[in-house]
PDB file of C-alpha atoms in Angstrom:
ATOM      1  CA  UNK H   1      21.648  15.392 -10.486  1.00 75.00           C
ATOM      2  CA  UNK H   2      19.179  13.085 -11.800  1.00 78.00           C
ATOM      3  CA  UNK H   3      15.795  13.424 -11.447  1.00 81.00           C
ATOM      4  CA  UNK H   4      12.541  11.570 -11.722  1.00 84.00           C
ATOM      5  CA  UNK H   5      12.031  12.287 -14.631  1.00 84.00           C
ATOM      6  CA  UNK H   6      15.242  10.456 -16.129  1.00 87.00           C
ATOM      7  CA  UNK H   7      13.826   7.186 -14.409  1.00 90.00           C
ATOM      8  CA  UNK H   8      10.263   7.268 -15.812  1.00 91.00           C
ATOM      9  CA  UNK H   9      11.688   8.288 -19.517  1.00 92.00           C
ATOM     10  CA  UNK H  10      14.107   5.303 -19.422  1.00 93.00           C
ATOM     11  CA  UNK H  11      11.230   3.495 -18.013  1.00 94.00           C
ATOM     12  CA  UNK H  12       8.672   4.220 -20.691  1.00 94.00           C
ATOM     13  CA  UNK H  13      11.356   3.754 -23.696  1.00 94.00           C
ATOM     14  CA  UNK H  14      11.894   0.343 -21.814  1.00 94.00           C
ATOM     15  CA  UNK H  15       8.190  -0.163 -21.785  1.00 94.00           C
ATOM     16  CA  UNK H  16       7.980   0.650 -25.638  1.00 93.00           C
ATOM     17  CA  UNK H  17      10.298  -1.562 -26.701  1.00 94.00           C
ATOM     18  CA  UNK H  18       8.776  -4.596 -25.024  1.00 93.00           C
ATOM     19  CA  UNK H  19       5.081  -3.779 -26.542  1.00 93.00           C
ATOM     20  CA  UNK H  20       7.203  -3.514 -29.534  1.00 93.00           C
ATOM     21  CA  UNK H  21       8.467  -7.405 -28.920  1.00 92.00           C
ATOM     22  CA  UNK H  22       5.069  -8.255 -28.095  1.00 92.00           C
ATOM     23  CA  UNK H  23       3.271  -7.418 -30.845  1.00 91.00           C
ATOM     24  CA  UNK H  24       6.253  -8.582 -33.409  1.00 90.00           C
ATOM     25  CA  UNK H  25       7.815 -11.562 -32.184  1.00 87.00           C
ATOM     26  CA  UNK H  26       6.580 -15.011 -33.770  1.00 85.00           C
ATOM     27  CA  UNK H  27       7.951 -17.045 -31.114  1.00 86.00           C
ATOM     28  CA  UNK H  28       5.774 -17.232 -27.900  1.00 87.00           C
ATOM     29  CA  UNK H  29       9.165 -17.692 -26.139  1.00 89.00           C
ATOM     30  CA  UNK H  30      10.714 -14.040 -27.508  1.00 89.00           C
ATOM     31  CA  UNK H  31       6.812 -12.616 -26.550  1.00 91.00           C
ATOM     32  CA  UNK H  32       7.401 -14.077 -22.978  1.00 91.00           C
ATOM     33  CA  UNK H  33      10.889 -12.633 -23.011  1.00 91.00           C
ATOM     34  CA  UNK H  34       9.782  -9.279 -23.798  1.00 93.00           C
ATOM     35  CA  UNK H  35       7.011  -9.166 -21.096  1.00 93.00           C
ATOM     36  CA  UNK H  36      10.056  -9.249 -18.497  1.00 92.00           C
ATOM     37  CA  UNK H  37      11.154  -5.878 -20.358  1.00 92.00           C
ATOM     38  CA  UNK H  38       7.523  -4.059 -19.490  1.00 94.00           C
ATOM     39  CA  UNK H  39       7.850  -5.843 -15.754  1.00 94.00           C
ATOM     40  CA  UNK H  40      11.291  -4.443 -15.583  1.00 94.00           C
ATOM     41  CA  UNK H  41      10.321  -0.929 -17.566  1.00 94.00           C
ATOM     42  CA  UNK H  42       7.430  -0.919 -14.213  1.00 94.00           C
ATOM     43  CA  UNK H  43       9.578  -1.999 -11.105  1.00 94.00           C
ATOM     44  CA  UNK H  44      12.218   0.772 -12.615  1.00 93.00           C
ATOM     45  CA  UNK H  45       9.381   2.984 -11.921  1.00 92.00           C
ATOM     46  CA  UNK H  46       7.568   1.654  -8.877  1.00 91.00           C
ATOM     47  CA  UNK H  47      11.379   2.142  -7.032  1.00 91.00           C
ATOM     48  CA  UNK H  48      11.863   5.730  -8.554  1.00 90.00           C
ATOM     49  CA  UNK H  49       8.225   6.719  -7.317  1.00 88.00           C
ATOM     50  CA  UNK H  50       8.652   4.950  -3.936  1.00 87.00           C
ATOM     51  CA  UNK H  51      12.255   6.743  -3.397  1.00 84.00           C
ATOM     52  CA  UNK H  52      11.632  10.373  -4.816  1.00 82.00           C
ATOM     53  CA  UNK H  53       8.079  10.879  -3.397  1.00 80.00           C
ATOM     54  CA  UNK H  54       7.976   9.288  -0.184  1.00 78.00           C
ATOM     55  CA  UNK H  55      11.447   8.755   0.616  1.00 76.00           C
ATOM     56  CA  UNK H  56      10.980   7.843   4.583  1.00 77.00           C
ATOM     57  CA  UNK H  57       8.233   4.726   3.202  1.00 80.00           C
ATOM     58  CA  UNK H  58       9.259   1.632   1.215  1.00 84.00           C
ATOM     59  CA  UNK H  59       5.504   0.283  -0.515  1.00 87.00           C
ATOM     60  CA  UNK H  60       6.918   0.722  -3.326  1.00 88.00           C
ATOM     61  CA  UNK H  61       9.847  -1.222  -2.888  1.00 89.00           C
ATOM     62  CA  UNK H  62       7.458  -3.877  -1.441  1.00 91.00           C
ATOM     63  CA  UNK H  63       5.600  -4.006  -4.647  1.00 92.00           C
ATOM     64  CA  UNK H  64       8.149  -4.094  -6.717  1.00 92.00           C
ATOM     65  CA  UNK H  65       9.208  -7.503  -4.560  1.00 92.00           C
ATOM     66  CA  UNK H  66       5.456  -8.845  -5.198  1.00 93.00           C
ATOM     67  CA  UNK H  67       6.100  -7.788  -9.217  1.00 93.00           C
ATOM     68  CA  UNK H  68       9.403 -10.026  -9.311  1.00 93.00           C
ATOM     69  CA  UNK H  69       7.764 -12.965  -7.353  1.00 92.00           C
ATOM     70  CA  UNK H  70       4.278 -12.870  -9.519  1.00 93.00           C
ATOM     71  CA  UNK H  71       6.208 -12.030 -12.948  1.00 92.00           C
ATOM     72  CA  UNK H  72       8.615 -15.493 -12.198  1.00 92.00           C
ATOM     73  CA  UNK H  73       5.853 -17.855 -11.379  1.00 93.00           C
ATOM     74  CA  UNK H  74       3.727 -16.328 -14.850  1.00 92.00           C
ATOM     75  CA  UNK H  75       7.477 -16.853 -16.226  1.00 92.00           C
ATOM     76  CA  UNK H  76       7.185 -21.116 -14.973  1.00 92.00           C
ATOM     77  CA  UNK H  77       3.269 -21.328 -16.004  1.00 92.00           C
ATOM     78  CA  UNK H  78       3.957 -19.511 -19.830  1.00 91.00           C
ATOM     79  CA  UNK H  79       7.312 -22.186 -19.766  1.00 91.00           C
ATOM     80  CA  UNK H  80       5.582 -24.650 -19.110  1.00 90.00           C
ATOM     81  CA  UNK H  81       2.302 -24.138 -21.738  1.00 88.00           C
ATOM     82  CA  UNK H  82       5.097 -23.914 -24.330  1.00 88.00           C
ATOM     83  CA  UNK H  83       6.647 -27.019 -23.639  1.00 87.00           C
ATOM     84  CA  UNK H  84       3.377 -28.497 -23.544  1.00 86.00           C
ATOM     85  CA  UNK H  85       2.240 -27.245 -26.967  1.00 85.00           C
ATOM     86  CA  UNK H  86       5.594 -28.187 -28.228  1.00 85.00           C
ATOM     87  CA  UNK H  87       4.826 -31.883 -27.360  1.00 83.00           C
ATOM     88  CA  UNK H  88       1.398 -32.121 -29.177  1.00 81.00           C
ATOM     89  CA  UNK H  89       2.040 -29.390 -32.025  1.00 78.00           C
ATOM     90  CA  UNK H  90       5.949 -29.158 -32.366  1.00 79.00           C
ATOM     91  CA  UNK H  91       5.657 -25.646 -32.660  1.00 78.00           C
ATOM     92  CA  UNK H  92       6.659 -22.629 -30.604  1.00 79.00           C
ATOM     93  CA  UNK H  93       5.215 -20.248 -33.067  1.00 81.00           C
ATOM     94  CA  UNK H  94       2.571 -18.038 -31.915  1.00 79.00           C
ATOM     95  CA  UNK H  95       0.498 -17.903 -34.975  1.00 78.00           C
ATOM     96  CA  UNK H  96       0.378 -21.588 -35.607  1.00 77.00           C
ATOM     97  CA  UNK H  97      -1.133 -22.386 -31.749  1.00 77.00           C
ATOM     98  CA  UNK H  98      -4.923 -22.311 -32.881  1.00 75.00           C
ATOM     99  CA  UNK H  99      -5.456 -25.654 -30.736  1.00 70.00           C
ATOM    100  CA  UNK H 100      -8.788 -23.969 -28.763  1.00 68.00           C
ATOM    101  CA  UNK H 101      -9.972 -23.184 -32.484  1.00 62.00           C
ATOM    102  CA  UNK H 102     -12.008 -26.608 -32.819  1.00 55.00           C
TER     103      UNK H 102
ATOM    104  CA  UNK I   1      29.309  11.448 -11.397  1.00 80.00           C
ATOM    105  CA  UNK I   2      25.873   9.546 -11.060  1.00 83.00           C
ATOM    106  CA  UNK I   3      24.377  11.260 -13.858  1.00 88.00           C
ATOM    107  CA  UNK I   4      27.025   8.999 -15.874  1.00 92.00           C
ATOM    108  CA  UNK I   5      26.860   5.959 -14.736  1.00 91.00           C
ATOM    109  CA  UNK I   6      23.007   6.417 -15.226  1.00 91.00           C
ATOM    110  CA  UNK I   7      23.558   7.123 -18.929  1.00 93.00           C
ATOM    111  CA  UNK I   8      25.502   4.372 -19.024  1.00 93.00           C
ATOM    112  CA  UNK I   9      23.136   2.308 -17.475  1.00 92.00           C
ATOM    113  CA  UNK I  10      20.470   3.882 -19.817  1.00 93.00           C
ATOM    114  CA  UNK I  11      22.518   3.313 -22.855  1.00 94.00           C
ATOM    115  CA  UNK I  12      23.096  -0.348 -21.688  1.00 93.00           C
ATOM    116  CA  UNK I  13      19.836  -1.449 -20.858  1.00 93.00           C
ATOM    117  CA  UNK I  14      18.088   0.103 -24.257  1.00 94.00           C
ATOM    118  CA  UNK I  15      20.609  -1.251 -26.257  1.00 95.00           C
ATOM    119  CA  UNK I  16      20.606  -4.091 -25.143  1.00 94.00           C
ATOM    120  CA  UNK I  17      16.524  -4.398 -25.118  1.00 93.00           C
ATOM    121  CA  UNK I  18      16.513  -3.346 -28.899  1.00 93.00           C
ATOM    122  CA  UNK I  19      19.022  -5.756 -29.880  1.00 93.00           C
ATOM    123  CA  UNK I  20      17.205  -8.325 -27.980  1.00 91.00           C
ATOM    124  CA  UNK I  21      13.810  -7.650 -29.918  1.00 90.00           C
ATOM    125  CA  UNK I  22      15.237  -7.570 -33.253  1.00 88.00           C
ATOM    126  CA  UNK I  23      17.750 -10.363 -33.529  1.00 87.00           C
ATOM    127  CA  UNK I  24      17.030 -13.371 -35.313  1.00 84.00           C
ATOM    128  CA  UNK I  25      18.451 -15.943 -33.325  1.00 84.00           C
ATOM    129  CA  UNK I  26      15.980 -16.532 -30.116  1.00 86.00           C
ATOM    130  CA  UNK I  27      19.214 -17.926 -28.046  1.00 87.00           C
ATOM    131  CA  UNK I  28      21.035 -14.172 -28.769  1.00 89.00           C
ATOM    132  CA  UNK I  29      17.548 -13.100 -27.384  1.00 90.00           C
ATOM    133  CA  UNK I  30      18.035 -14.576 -24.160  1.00 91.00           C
ATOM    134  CA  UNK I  31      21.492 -13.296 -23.378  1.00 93.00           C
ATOM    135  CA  UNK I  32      20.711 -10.043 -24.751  1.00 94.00           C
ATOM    136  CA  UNK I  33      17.924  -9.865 -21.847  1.00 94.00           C
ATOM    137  CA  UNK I  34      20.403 -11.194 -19.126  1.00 94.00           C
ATOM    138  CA  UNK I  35      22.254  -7.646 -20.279  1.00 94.00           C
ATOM    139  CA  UNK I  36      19.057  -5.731 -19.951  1.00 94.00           C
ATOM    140  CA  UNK I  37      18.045  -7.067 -16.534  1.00 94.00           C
ATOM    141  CA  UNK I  38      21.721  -6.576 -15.169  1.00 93.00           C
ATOM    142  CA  UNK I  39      21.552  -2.581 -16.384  1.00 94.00           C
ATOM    143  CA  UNK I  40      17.773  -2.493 -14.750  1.00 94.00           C
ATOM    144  CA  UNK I  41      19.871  -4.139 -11.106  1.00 94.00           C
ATOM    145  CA  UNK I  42      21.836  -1.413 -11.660  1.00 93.00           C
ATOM    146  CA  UNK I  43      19.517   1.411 -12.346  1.00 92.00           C
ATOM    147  CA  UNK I  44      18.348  -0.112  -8.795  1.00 92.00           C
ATOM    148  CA  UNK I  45      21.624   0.046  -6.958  1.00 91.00           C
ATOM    149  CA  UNK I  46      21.819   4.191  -8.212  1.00 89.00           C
ATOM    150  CA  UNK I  47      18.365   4.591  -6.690  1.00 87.00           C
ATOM    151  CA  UNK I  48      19.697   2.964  -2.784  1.00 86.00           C
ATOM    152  CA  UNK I  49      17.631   0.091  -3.353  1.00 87.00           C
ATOM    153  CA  UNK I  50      20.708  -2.640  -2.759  1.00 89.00           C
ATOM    154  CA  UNK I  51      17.987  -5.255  -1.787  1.00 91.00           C
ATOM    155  CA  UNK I  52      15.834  -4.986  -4.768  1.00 92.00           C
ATOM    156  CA  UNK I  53      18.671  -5.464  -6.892  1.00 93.00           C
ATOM    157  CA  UNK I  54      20.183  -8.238  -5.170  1.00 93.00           C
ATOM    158  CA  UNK I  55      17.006 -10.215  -5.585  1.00 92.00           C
ATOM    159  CA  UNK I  56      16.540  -9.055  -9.402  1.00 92.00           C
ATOM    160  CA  UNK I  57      19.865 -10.487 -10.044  1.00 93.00           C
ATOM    161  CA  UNK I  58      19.073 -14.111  -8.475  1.00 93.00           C
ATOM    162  CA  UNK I  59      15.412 -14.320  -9.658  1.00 91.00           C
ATOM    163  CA  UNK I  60      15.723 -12.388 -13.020  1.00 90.00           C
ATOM    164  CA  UNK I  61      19.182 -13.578 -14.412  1.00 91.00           C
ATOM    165  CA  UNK I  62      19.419 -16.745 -12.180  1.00 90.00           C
ATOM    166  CA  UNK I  63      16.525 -18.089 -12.800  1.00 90.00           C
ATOM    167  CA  UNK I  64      13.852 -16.540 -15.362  1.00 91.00           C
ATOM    168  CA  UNK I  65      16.721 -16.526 -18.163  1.00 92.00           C
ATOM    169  CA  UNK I  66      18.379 -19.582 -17.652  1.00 92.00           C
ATOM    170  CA  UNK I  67      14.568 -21.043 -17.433  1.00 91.00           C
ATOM    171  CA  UNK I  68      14.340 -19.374 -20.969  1.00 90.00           C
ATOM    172  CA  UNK I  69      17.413 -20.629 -22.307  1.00 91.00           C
ATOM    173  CA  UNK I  70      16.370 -24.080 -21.056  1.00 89.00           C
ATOM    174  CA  UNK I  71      12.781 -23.840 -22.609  1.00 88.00           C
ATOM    175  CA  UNK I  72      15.050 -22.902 -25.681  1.00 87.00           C
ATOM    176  CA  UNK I  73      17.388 -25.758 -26.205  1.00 86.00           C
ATOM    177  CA  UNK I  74      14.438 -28.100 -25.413  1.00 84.00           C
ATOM    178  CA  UNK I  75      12.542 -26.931 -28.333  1.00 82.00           C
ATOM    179  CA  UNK I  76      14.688 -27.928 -31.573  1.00 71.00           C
ATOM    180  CA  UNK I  77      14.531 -26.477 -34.962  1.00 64.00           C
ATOM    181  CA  UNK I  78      12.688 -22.750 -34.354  1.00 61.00           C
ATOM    182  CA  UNK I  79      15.724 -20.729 -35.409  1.00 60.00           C
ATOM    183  CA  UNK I  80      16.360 -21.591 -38.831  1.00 57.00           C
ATOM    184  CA  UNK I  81      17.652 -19.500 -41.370  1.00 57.00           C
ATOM    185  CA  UNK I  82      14.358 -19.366 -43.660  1.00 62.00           C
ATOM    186  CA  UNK I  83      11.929 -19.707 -40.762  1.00 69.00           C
ATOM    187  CA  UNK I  84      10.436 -15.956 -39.803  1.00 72.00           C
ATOM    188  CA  UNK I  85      11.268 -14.966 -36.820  1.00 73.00           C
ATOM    189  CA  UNK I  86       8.940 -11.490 -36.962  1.00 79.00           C
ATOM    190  CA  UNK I  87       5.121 -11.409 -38.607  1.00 77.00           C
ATOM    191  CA  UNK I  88       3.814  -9.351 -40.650  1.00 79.00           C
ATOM    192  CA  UNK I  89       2.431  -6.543 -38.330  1.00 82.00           C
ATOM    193  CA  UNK I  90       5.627  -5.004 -37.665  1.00 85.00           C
ATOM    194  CA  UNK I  91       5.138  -1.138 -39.076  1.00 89.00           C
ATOM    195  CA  UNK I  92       1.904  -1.271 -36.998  1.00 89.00           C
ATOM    196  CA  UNK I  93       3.416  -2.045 -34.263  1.00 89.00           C
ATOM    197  CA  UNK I  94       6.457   0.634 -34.193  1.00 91.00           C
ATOM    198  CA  UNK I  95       3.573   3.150 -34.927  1.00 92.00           C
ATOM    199  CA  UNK I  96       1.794   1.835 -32.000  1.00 91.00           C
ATOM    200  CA  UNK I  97       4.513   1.539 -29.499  1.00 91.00           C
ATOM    201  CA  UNK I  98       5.713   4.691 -30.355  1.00 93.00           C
ATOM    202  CA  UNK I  99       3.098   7.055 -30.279  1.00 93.00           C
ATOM    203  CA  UNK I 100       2.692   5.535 -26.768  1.00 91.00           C
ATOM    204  CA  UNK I 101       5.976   6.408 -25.944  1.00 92.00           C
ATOM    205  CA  UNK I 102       5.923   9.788 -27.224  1.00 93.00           C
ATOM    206  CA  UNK I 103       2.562  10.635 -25.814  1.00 93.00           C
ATOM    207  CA  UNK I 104       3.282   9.781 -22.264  1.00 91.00           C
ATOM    208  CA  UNK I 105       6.975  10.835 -22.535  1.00 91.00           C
ATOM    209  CA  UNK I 106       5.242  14.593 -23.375  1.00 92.00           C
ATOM    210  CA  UNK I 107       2.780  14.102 -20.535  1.00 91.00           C
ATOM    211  CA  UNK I 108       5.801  13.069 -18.238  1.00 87.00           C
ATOM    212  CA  UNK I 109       8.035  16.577 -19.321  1.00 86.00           C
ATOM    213  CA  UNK I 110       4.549  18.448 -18.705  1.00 87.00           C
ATOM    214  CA  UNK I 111       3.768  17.281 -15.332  1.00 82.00           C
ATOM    215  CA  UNK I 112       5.921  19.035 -12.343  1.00 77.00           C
ATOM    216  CA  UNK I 113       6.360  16.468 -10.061  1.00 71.00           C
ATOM    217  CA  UNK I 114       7.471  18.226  -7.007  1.00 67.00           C
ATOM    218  CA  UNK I 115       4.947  20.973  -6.729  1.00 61.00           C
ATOM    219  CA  UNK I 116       2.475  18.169  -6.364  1.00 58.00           C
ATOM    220  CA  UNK I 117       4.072  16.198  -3.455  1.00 58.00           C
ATOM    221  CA  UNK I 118       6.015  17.710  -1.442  1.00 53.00           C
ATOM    222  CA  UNK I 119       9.822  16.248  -0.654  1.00 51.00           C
ATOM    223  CA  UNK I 120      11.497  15.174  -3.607  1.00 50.00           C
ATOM    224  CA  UNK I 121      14.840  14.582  -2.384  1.00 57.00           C
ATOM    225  CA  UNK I 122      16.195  10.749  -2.777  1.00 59.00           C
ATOM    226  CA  UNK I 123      16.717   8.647   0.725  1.00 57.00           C
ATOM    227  CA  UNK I 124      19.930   7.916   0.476  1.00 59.00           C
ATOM    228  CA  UNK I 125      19.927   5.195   2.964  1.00 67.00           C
ATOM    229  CA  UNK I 126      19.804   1.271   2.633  1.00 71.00           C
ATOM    230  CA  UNK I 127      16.437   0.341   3.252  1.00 80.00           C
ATOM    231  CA  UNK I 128      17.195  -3.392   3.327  1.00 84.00           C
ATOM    232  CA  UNK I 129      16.224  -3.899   7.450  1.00 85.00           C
ATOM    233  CA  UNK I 130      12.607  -1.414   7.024  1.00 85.00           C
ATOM    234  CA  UNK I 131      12.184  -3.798   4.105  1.00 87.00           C
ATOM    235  CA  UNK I 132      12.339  -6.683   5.953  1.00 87.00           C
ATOM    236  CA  UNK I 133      10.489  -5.352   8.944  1.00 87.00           C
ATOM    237  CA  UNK I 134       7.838  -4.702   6.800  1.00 86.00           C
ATOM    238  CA  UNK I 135       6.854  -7.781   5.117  1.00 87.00           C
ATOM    239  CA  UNK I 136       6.658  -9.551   8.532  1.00 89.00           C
ATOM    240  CA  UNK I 137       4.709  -6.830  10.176  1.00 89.00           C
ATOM    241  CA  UNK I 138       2.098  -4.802   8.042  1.00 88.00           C
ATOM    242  CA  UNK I 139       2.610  -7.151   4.298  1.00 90.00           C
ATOM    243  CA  UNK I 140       2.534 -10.665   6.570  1.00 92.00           C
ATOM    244  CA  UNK I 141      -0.651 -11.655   4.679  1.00 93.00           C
ATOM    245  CA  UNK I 142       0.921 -10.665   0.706  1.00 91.00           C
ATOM    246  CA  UNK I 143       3.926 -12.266   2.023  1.00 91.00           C
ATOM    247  CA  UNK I 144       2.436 -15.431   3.046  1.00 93.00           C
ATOM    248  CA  UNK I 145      -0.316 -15.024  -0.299  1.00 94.00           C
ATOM    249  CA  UNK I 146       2.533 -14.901  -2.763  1.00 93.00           C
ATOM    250  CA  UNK I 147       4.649 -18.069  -1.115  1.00 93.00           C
ATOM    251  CA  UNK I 148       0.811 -20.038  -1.792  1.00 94.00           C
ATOM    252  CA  UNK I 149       0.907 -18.550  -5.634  1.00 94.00           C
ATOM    253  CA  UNK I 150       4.716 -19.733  -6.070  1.00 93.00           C
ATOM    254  CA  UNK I 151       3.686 -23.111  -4.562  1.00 94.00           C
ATOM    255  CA  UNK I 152       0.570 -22.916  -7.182  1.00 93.00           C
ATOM    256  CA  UNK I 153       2.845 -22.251  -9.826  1.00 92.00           C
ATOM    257  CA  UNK I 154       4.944 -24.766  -9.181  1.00 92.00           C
ATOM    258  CA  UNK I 155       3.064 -27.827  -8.991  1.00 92.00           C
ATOM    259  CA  UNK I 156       0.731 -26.433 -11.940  1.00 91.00           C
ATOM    260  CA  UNK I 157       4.223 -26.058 -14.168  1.00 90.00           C
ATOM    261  CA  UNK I 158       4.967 -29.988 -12.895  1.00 89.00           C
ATOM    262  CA  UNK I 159       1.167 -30.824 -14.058  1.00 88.00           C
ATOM    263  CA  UNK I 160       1.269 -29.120 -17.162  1.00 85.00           C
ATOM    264  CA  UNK I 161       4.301 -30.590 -18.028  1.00 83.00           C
ATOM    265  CA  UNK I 162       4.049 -34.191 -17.134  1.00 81.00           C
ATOM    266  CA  UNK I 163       0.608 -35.215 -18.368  1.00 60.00           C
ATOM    267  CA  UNK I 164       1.960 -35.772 -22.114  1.00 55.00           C
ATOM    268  CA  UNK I 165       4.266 -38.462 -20.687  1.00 53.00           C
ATOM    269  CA  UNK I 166       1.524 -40.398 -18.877  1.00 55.00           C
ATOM    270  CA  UNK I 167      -0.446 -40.751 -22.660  1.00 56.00           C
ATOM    271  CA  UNK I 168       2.561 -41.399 -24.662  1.00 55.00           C
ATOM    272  CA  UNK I 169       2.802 -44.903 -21.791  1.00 50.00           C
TER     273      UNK I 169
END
């Protein structure tokens, strides 16, 4: 039997793991990448909430549908920025973008 | 039986997430999250919810990787042998992602979910058609509020991207 509290432990060792990308990663790609972990580590948990607690509703199915569509249009804009920077700095490294530091 | 495939699931997905933070090579990256998303779709298919894994599939592996792996191979020369892929904040960061962890794993084990809410058994039913029924009913104005943001996003991404090539003319 699994309960909900096997979904919100896997959820929050996802969740650790991605603030541990975050805060590690040089490469503004790889800190992108590991913000889809901490989405994922949250819809994990949205779905386990919306299906243990009120099994007969589905919000939190229907947020975890907003969560996907928002997280893949930040994914495009944060893309995009990158490939921007790229052009003018030919970098992707996070520490060398100080462009707004004039 | 399900208590199985969810440690395998488990297993897969942090695996796969760890390996994905620490490796070296930012293309291994990538397909090590393809991995991870694909255990998270089916984390979702053990908890009834066929639709939302469906969709993570397409959006998250069909399109948010490959988008990655794109964005990748565009930008040469980041994955070189004596080019750091990690800074230097790394201990502080373990110490700080894991005392998060461990503090809200305890305050997860502490808290007894089902005295508070009553219920607590899973709907084992596909939810796919209340789903649907739903966004065009009560979520009509999200629905229609999100297909405006991915329109947004999608002509700011085409903005963003183009305006180098009108100065370089």
């Amino acid at each position: 039997m699994i309960t909900l509290g096997h979904y919100i432990v896997l959820s929050v060792l996802l969740f650790g793991i991605g603030v541990f990308g975050i805060l590690t990663r040089r490469n503004a790609i790889g800190i992108l990448m590991s913000l889809e972990l901490i989405f994922n580590a949250v819809n994990i948990n949205m779905v386990a909430f919306s299906k243990f607690l009120t099994p007969d509703l589905v919000y939190g199915e229907l947020f975890a549908i907003f969560i996907i569509a928002v997280a893949a249009a930040e994914s495009v804009l944060g893309l995009a920025i990158i490939l921007a920077i790229y052009r003018k700095k030919q970098t992707v490294n996070a520490d060398e973008m100080n462009i707004m530091k004039y | 039986m399900a208590l199985i495939i969810f440690y395998c699931m488990a297993v897969l997905i942090l695996i796969s997430a760890i390996l994905m933070v620490t490796s070296r090579n930012i293309f291994h990256s990538a397909l090590y999250l393809a991995a991870t998303l694909f255990g998270v779709a089916g984390i979702f298919v053990l908890l009834n919810s066929y639709f939302i894994a469906g969709i993570q599939v397409l959006i998250y592996i069909g399109a948010v990787v490959v988008l990655s792996i794109f964005v990748i191979n565009l930008t040469k020369k980041i994955t070189g042998e004596n080019i750091p892929q990690f800074n230097k904040q790394i201990i502080p960061s373990f110490i700080v992602a894991a005392i998060a962890v461990v503090l809200i794993i305890l305050a997860v084990l502490k808290t007894d979910w089902f005295k508070r809410i009553s219920g607590g058994t899973i709907a084992a039913m596909d939810n796919t058609a209340i789903i649907g029924k739903q966004f065009l009913t009560d979520f009509i104005i999200p629905f229609e509020v999100v297909s405006v943001l991915l329109l947004a996003a999608l002509i700011g991404a085409i903005v963003l991207v183009a305006k180098d090539r009108e100065d370089e003319k």
